[in-house]
XYZ file of C-alpha atoms in Angstrom:
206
model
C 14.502 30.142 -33.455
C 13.023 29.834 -30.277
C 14.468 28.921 -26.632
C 12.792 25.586 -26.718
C 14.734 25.169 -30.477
C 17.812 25.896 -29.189
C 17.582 23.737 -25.871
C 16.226 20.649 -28.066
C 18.951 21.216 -30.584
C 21.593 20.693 -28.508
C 20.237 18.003 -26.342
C 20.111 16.412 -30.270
C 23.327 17.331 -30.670
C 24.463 15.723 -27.545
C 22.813 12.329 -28.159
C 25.614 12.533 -31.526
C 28.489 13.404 -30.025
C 28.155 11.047 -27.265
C 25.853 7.720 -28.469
C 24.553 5.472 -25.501
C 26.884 3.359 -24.404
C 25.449 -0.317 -22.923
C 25.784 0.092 -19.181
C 25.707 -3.290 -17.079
C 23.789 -2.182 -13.707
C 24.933 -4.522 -10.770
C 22.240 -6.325 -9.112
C 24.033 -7.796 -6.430
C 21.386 -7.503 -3.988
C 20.883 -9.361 -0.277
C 18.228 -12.037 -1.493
C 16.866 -15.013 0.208
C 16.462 -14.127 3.197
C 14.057 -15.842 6.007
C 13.056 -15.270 9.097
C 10.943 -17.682 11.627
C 7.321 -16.245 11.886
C 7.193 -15.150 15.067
C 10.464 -12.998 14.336
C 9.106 -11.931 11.046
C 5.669 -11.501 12.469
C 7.876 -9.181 15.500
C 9.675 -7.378 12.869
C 7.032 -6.279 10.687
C 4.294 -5.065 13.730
C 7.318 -3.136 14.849
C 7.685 -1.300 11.352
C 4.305 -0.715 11.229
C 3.376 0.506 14.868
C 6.471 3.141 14.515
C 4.601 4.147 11.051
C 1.664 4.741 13.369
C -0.233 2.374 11.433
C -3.336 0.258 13.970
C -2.520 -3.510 13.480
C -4.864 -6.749 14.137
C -4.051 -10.301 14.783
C -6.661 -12.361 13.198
C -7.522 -16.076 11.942
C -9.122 -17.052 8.753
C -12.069 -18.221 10.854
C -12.270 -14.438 13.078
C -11.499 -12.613 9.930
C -15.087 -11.078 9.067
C -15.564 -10.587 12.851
C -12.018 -8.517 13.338
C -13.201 -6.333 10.376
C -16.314 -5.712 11.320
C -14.721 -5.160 15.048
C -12.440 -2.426 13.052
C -15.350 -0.518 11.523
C -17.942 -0.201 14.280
C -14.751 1.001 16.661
C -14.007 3.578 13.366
C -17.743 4.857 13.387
C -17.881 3.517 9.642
C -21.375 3.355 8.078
C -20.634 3.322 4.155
C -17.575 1.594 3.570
C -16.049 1.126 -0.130
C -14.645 -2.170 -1.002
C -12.972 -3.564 -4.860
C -14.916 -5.670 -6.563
C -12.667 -8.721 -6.321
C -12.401 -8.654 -2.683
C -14.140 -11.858 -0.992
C -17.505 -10.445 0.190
C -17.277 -13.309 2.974
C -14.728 -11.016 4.681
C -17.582 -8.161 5.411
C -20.515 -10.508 5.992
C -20.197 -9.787 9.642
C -20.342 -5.841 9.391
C -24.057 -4.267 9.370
C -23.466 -1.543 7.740
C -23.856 -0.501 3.664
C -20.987 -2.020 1.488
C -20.300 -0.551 -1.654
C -18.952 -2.456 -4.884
C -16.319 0.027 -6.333
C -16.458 0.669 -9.727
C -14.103 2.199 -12.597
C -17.116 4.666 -13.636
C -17.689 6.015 -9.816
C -15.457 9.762 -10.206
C -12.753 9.826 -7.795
C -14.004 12.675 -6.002
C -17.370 10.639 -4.652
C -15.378 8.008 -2.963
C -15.103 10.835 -1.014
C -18.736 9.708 0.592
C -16.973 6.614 2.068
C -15.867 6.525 5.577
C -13.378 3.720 4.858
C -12.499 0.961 2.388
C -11.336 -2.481 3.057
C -8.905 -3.778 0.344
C -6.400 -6.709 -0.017
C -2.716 -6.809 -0.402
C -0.315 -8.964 -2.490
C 3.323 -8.705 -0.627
C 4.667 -6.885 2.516
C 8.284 -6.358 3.530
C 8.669 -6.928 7.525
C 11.890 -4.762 6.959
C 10.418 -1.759 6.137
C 6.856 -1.941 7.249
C 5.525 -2.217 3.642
C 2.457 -3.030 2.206
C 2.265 -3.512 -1.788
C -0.506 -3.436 -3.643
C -0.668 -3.727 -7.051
C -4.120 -3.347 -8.161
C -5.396 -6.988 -8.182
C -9.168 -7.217 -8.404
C -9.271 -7.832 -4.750
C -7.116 -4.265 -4.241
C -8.711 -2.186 -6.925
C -7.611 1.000 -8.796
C -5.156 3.395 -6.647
C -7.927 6.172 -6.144
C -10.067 3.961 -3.874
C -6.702 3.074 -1.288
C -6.203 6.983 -1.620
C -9.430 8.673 -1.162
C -10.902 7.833 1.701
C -9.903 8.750 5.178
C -9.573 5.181 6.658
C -7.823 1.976 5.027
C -8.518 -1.497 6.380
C -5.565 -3.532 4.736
C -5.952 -7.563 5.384
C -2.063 -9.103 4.760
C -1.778 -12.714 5.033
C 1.342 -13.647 7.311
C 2.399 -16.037 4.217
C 2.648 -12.470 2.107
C 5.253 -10.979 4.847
C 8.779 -11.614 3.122
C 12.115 -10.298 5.351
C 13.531 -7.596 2.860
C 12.585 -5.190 -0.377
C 14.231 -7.467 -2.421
C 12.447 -10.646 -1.642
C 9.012 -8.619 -1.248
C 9.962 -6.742 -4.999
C 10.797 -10.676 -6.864
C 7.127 -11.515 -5.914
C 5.683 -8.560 -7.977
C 4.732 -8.355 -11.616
C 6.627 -5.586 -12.384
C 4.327 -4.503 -15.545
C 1.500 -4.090 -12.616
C 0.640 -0.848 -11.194
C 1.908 -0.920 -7.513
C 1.341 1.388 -5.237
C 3.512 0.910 -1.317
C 2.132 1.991 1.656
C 4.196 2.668 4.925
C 1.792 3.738 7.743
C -1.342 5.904 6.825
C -0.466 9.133 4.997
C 1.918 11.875 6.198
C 3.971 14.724 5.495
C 5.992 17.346 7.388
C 5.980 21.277 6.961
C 8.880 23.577 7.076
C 9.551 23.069 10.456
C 8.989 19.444 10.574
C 5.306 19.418 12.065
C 3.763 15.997 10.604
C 0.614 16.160 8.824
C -1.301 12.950 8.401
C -3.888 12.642 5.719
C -2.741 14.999 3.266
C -2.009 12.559 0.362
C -3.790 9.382 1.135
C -5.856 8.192 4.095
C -5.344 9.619 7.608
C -5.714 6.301 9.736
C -4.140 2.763 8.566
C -5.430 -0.488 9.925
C -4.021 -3.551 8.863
C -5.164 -7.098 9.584
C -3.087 -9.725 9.886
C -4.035 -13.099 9.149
């Protein structure tokens, strides 16, 4: 008998000596809440400015002028977009677009200088962005990839708290949350940015 036997034997063995018992998890959680927009609009530039995240006031109207504002100031030339997202929204930007697709490899999406995405919910609380791979969002790789991530989030999206922002999601979705562009710290708490996901954030807000 080998060690993995013996480990899975007794975890067997457990699971008869001590059946599952039906646990009731409390869910008593602070829902509901609401803010007026300029608070929640307040709250939620806050989060995301101490994330280090850039953020954009825009209309419907200046919305494919603000993003192409965004990508000339970023230098971007080739920038990556899902295939649901409104093309209207980069009409205004002069230079290539690309149309991701499931069969581009991961690793060339590396050739982008940025992608532009949606969003479906953010939590002012936190500074949260949710995505959750709508058509207009795409599949995680593209959000994670490239260096720079222009994230449009309709005020009407911003709810107060994790709670509210979580009852709004499909929960059989794949969701990815972003809190400021990615970042880590070492040993002695130097913070890298850009190590799992893009280095530079800019989010729109319409």
């Amino acid at each position: 008998m080998t060690s993995r036997d013996t480990i899975l034997g007794r975890i067997r063995d457990a699971g008869v000596l001590a059946p599952p018992m039906p646990v009731e998890i409390p869910r008593e959680y602070r829902t509901g809440r609401v803010l007026p927009d300029d608070e929640r609009y307040e709250l939620f530039v806050d989060r995301l400015v101490d994330y280090k995240a850039h953020v954009h006031r825009s209309t419907v109207e200046e919305l494919p002028a603000t993003i192409a504002r965004v990508l000339n100031e970023r230098g971007v030339r080739r920038v990556g977009i899902p295939a649901g997202l409104d093309a209207s929204w980069l009409s205004e930007f002069d230079g290539e677009t690309v149309v991701d697709s499931a069969d581009v490899p991961a690793p060339e999406l590396e050739s982008l200088d940025g992608v532009v995405t949606a969003s479906t919910v953010s939590c002012a609380e936190t500074g949260t962005i949710f995505l959750d791979g709508h058509s207009d969002q795409g599949r995680r790789a593209l959000t994670l990839v490239p260096d720079l991530h222009v994230c449009v989030v309709p005020m009407s999206s911003v709810e107060v708290g994790v709670p509210e922002a979580l009852a709004r999601l499909v929960p059989e979705r794949p969701t990815t949350m972003i809190s400021g562009p990615s970042a880590t710290s070492d040993i002695e708490l130097e913070r890298v940015e850009g190590v799992h996901g893009p280095r530079t954030l800019d989010v729109v807000i319409v």
